[in-house]
mmCIF file of C-alpha atoms in Angstrom:
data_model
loop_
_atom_site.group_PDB
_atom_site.id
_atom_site.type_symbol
_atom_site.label_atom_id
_atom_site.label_comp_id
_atom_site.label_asym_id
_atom_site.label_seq_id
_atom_site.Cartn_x
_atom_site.Cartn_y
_atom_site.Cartn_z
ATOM 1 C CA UNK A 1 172.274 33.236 35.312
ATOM 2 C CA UNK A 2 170.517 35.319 33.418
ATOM 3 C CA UNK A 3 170.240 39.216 32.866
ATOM 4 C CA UNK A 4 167.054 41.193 34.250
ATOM 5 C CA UNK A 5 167.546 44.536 33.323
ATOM 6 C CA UNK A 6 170.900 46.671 33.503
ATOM 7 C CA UNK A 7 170.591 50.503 33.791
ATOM 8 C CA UNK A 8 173.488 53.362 34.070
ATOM 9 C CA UNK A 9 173.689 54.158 37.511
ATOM 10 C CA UNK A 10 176.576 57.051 38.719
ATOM 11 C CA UNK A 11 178.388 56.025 35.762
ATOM 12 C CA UNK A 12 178.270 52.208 36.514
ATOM 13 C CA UNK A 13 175.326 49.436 36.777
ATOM 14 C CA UNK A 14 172.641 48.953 37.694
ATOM 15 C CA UNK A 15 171.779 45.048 37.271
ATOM 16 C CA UNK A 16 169.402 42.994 38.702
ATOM 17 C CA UNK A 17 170.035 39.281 37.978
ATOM 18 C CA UNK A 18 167.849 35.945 38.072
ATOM 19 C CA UNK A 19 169.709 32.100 38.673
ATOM 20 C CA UNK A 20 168.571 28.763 39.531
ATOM 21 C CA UNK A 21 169.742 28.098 43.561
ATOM 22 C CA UNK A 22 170.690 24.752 44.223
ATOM 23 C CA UNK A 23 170.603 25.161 47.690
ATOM 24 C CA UNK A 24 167.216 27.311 47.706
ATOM 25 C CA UNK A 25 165.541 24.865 45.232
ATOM 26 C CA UNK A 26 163.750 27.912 43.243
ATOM 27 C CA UNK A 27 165.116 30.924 41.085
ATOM 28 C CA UNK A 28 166.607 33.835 43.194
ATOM 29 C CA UNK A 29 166.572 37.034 42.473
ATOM 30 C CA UNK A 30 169.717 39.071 43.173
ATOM 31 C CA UNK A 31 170.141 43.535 42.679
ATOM 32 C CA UNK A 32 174.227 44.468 42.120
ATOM 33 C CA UNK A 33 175.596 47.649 41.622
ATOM 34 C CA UNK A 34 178.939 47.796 39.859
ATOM 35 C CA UNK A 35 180.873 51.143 39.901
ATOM 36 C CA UNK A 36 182.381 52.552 37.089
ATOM 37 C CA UNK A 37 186.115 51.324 38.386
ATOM 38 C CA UNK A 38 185.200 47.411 37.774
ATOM 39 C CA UNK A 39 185.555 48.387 33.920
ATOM 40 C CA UNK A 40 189.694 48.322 34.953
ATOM 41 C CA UNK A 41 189.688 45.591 37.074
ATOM 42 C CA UNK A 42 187.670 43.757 39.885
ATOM 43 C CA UNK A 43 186.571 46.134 42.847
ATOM 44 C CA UNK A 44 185.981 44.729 46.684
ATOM 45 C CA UNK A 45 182.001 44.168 47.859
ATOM 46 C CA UNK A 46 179.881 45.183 49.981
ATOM 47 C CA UNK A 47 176.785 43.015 50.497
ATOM 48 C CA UNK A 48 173.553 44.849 52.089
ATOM 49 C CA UNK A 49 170.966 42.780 53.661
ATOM 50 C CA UNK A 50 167.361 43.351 53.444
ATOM 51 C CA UNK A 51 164.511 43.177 56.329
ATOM 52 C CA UNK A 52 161.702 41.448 56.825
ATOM 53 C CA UNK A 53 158.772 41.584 53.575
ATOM 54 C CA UNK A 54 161.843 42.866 51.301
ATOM 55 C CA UNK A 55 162.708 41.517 48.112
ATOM 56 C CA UNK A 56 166.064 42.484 46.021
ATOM 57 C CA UNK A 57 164.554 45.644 45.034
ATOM 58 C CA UNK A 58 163.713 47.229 48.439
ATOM 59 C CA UNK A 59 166.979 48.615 49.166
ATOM 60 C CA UNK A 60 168.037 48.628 45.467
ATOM 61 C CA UNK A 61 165.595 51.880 45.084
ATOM 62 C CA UNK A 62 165.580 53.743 48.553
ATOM 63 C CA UNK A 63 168.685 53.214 50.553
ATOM 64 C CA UNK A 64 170.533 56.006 48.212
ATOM 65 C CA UNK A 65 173.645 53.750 48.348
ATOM 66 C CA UNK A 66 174.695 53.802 44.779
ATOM 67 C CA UNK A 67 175.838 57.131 44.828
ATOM 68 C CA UNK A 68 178.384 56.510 47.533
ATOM 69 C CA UNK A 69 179.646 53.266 46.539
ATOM 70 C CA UNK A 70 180.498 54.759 43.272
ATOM 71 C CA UNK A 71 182.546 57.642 45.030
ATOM 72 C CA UNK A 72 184.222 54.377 47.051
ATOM 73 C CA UNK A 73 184.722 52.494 44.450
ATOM 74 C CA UNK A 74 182.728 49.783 45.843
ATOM 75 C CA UNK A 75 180.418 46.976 44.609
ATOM 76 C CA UNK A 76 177.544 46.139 46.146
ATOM 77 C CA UNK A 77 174.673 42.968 46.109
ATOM 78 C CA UNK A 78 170.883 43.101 47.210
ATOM 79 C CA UNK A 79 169.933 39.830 48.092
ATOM 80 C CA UNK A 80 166.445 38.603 48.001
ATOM 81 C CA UNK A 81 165.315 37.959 51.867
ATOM 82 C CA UNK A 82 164.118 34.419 50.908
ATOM 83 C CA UNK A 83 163.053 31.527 48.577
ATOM 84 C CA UNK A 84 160.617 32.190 46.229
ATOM 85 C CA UNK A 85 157.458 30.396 43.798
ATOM 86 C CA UNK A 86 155.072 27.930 43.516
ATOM 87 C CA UNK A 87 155.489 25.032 45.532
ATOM 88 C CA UNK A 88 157.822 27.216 48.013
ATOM 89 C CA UNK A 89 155.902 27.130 52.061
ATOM 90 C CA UNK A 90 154.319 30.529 53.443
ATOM 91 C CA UNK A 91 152.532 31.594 56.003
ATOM 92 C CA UNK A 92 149.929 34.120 56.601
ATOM 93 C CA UNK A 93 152.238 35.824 58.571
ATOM 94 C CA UNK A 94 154.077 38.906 57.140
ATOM 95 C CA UNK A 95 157.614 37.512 59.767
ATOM 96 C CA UNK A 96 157.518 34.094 58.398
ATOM 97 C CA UNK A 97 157.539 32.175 54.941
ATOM 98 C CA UNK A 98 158.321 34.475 52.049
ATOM 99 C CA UNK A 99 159.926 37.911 52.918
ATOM 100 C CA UNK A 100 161.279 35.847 56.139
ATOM 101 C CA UNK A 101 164.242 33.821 55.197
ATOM 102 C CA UNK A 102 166.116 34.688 58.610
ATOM 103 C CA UNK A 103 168.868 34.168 56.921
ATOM 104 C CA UNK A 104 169.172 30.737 58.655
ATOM 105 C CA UNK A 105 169.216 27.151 56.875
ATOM 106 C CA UNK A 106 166.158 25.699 58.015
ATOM 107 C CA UNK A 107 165.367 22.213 60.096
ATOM 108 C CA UNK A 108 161.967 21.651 60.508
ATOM 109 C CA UNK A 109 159.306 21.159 58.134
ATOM 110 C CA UNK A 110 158.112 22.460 55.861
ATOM 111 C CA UNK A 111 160.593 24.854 55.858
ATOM 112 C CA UNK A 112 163.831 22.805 55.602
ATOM 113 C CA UNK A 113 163.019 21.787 51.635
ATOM 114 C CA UNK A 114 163.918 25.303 50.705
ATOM 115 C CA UNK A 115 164.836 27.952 53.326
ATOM 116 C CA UNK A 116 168.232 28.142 53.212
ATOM 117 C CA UNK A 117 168.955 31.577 53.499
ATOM 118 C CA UNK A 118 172.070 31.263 55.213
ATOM 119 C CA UNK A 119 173.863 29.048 52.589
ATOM 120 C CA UNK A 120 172.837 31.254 50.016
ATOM 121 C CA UNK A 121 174.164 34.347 51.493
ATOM 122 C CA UNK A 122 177.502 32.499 52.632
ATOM 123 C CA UNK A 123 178.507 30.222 49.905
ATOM 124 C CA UNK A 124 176.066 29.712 47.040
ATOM 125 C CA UNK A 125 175.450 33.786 46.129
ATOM 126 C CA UNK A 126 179.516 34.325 46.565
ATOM 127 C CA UNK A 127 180.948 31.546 44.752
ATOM 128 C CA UNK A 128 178.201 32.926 41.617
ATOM 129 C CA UNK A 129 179.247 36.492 41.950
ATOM 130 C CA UNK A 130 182.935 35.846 42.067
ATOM 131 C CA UNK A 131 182.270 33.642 38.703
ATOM 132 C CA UNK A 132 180.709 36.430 36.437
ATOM 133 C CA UNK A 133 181.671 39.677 37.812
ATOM 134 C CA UNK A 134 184.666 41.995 38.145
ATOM 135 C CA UNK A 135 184.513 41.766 42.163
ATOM 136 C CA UNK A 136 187.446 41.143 44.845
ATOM 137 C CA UNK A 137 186.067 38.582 46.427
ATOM 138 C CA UNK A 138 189.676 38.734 49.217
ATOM 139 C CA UNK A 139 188.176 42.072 50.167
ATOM 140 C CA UNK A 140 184.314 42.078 51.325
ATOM 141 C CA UNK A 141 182.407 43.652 53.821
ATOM 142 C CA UNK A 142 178.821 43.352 55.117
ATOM 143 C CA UNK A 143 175.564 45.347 56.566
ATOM 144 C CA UNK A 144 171.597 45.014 56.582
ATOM 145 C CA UNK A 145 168.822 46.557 57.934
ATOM 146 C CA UNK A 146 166.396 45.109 60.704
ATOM 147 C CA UNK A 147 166.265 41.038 60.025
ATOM 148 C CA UNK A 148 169.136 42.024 57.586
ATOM 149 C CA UNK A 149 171.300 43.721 60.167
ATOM 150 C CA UNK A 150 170.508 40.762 62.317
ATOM 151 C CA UNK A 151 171.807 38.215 59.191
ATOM 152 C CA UNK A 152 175.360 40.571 58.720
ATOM 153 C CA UNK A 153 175.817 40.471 62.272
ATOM 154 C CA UNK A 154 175.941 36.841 62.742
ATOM 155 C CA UNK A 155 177.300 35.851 58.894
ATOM 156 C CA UNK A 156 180.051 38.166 59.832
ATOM 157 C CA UNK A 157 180.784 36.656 63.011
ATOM 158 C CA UNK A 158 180.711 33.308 61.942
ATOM 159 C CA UNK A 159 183.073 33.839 59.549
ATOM 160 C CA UNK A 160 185.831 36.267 60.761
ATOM 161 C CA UNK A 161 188.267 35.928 57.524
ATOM 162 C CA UNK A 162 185.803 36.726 55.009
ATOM 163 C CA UNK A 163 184.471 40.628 55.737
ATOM 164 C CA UNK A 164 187.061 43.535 56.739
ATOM 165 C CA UNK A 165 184.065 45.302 58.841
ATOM 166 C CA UNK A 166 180.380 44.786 59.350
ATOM 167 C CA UNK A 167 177.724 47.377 60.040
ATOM 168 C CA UNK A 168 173.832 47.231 60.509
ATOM 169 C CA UNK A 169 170.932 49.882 60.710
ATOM 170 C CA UNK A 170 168.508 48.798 63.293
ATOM 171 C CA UNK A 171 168.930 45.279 63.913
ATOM 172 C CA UNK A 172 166.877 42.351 65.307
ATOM 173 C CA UNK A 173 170.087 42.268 67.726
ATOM 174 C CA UNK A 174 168.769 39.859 70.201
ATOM 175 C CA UNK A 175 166.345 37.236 68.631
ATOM 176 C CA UNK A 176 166.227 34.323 71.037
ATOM 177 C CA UNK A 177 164.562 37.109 73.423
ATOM 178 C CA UNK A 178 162.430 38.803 71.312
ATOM 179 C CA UNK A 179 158.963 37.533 69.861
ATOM 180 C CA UNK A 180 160.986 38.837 66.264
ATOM 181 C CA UNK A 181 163.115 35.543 67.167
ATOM 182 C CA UNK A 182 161.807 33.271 68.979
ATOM 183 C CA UNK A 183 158.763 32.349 66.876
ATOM 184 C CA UNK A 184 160.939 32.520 63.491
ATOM 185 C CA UNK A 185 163.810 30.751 65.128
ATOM 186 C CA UNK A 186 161.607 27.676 66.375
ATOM 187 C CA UNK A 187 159.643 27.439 63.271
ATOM 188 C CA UNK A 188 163.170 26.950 61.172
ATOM 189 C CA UNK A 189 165.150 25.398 63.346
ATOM 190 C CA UNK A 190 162.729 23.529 66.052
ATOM 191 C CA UNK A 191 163.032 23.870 70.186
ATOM 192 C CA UNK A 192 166.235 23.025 70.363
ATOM 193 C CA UNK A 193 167.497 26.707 71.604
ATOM 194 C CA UNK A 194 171.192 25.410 71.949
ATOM 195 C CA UNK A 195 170.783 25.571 67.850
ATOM 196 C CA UNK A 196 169.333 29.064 68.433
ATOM 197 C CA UNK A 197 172.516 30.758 69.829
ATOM 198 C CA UNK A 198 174.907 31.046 66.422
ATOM 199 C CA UNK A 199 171.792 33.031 64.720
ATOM 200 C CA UNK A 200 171.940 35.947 68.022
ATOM 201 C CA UNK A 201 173.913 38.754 67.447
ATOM 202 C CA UNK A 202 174.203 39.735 71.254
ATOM 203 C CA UNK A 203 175.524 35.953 72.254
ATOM 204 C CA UNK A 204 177.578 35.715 69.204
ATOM 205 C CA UNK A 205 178.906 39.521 70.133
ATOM 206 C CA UNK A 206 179.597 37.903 74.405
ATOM 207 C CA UNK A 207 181.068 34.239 72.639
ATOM 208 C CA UNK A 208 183.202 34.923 69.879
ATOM 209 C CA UNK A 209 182.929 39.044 68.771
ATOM 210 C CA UNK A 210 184.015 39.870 65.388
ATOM 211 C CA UNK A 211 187.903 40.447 64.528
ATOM 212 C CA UNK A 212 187.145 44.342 62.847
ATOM 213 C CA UNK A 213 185.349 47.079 63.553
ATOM 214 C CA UNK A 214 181.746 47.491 63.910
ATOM 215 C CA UNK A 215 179.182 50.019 63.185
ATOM 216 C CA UNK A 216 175.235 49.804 64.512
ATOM 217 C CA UNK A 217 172.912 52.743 63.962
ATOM 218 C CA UNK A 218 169.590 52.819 65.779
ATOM 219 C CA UNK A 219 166.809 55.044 65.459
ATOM 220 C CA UNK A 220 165.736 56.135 68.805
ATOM 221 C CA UNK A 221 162.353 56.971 68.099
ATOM 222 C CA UNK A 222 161.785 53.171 65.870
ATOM 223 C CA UNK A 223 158.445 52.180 66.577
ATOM 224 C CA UNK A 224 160.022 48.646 67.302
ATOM 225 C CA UNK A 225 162.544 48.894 70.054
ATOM 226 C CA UNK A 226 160.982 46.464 72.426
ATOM 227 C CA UNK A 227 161.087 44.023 69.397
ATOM 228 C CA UNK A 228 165.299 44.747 68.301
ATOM 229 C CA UNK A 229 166.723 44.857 71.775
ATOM 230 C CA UNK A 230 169.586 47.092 70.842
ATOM 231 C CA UNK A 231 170.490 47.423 74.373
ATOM 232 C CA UNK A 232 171.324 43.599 74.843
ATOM 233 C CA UNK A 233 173.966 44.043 71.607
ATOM 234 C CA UNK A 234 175.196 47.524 73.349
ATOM 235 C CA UNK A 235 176.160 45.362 76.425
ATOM 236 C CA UNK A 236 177.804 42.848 74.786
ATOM 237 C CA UNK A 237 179.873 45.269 72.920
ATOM 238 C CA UNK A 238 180.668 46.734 75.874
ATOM 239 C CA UNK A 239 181.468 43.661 78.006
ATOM 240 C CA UNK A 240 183.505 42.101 74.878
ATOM 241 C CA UNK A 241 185.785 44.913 74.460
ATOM 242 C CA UNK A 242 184.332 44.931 70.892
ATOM 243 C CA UNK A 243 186.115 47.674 68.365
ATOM 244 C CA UNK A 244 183.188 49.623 67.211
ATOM 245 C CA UNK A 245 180.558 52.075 67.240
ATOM 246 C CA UNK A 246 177.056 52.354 68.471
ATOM 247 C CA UNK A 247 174.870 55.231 67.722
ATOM 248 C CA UNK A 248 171.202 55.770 68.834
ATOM 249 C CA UNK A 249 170.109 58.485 66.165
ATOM 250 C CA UNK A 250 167.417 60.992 67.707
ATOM 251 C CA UNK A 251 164.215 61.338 65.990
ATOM 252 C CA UNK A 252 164.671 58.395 63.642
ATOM 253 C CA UNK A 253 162.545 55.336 62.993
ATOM 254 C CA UNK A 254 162.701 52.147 61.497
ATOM 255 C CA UNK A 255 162.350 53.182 57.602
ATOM 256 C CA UNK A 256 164.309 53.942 54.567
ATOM 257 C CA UNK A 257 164.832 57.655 55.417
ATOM 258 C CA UNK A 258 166.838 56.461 58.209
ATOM 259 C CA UNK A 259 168.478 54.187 56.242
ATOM 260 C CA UNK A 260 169.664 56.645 53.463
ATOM 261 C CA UNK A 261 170.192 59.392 55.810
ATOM 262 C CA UNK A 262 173.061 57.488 57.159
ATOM 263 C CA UNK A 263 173.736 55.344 54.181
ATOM 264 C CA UNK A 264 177.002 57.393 53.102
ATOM 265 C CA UNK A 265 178.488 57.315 56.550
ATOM 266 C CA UNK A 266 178.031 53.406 56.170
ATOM 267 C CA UNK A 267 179.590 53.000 52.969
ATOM 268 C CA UNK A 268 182.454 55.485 54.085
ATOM 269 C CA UNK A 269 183.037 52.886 56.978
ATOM 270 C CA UNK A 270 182.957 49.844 55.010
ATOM 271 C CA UNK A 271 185.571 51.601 52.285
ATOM 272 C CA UNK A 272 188.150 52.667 55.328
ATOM 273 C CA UNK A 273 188.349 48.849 55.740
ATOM 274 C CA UNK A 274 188.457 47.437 52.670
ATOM 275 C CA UNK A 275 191.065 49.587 51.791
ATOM 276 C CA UNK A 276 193.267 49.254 54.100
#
C-alpha cells in the first residue's frame, strides 16, 4: 500500500491510498478519513459507496461527511466504483466498464478477468484496512449513493453480522427491473436472472431483510425515478416488517447537494448504531 497524499481534515486525515488488488488484478484507489479519536485507539467504520462514473474522490470532496464523522468519532472509506488501467475492459457506455463496477463479481467475458467489485468491497478492501489502520473492524456500518446505495443495500444484506445499520441516498433499489440493471447485470453476470436476484435490493429486502435498522433518502424531484424504482424497495420494506426509515425529500435531485444536505443526519444514524 502506498500513501497518496494525507491532509488535516477536522483535526484528523485526510488520506487517499493506492494498493495492488489481487482480486481486481490492477491498482485501486481507496479515500479514508480518520478522525482525530483513532490517535487513542481504533474507531468503528463507516464505508460510503460511490455511483455510477465516480472514482474515490467523488464523494471524498462534496458529500461534506468529514465534518460529521469527526463529531461521531467515526472512520470512513471511499472506494473506487471499479477496476482501473490499461489492459482493464470498457465500454463506450458511461453505466458500464470503468465507473460501473456494480459492485458485483463478474461472469462473463470480458468482464470476469477483473470486475470484481463485490470481493473487493467485502473481503479484499476490509481485511487491508483492518491491517494498517486504527479501525474497529467488530463495529462497521454501510451507505452509498445511486449504484452505491444499490451495492450497501445488498453487501449489507448479504452479510447481516458485519454492519450495525445500513443507509443509502437514492438508490438503484430495484435493478433486475430497471434498464440501470438489467443491461449491467447481464453483461457481468450473463442471462441467468436466478444469479440476478442476490444483487436487488427490493428481493433481497422481500427474501432475507437486514437484521438493523435502515435509512433510504430519495429526492423526489431526481431526474431518474423511473430508472431507481424506490417504490418497489418502499414495498418491500413495508411487506417485510423491515425496521427503518424511508424518506422522499421534496425538491431534491439526484446530486451532491442532496447528498450533503442530508449527509449529517446519515452519519448521526450510522453512529446511534455503532455505538450501541
Amino acid at each position: 500500500m502506498e500513501t497518496v497524499s494525507e491532509n488535516k481534515s477536522f483535526d484528523g486525515v485526510q488520506g487517499v491510498y493506492t494498493h495492488a488488488s489481487e482480486v481486481c488484478g490492477c491498482d485501486m484507489t481507496f479515500g479514508l478519513f480518520l478522525p482525530e479519536d483513532a490517535k487513542s485507539g481504533p474507531v468503528p467504520l463507516l464505508w460510503y459507496l460511490s455511483g455510477l462514473t465516480c472514482t474515490h474522490e467523488n464523494a471524498m470532496t462534496k458529500a461534506a461527511a468529514q465534518q460529521w464523522c469527526a463529531e461521531q468519532g467515526i472512520a470512513i472509506v471511499f472506494p473506487d466504483t471499479s477496476p482501473r488501467g490499461e489492459g482493464i475492459a470498457d465500454d463506450e457506455a458511461y453505466d458500464l466498464g470503468k465507473g460501473a463496477g456494480f459492485y458485483v463479481d463478474a461472469t462473463e467475458n470480458p468482464w470476469a478477468s477483473n470486475f470484481k467489485m463485490w470481493s473487493y468491497i467485502a473481503d479484499e478492501l476490509p481485511s487491508l484496512l483492518g491491517r494498517n489502520f486504527e479501525l474497529d473492524m467488530d463495529r462497521q456500518s454501510i451507505t452509498g449513493h445511486s449504484m452505491g446505495g444499490h451495492g450497501a443495500l445488498t453487501i449489507a444484506m448479504a452479510h447481516p453480522d458485519r454492519f450495525a445499520s445500513v443507509s443509502a441516498f437514492a438508490p438503484i433499489a430495484n435493478p433486475t427491473a430497471s434498464d440501470w440493471g438489467k443491461k449491467q447485470l447481464g453483461a457481468y453476470l450473463g442471462e441467468d436472472k436466478g444469479q440476478w436476484a442476490k444483487h436487488d435490493a427490493s428481493l433481497q429486502m422481500k427474501e432475507v431483510g437486514f437484521d438493523g435498522p435502515v435509512l433510504i433518502d430519495q429526492g423526489a424531484s431526481d431526474n431518474f425515478l423511473d430508472l431507481l424504482r424506490p417504490e418497489a424497495l418502499a414495498h418491500a420494506m413495508m411487506a417485510r416488517r423491515q425496521e427503518g426509515l424511508f424518506r422522499m425529500q421534496k425538491g431534491y435531485d439526484h446530486s451532491y447537494f442532496f447528498i450533503s444536505s442530508f449527509m449529517e443526519d446519515h452519519v448521526t444514524f450510522h453512529a446511534e448504531a455503532l455505538y450501541t
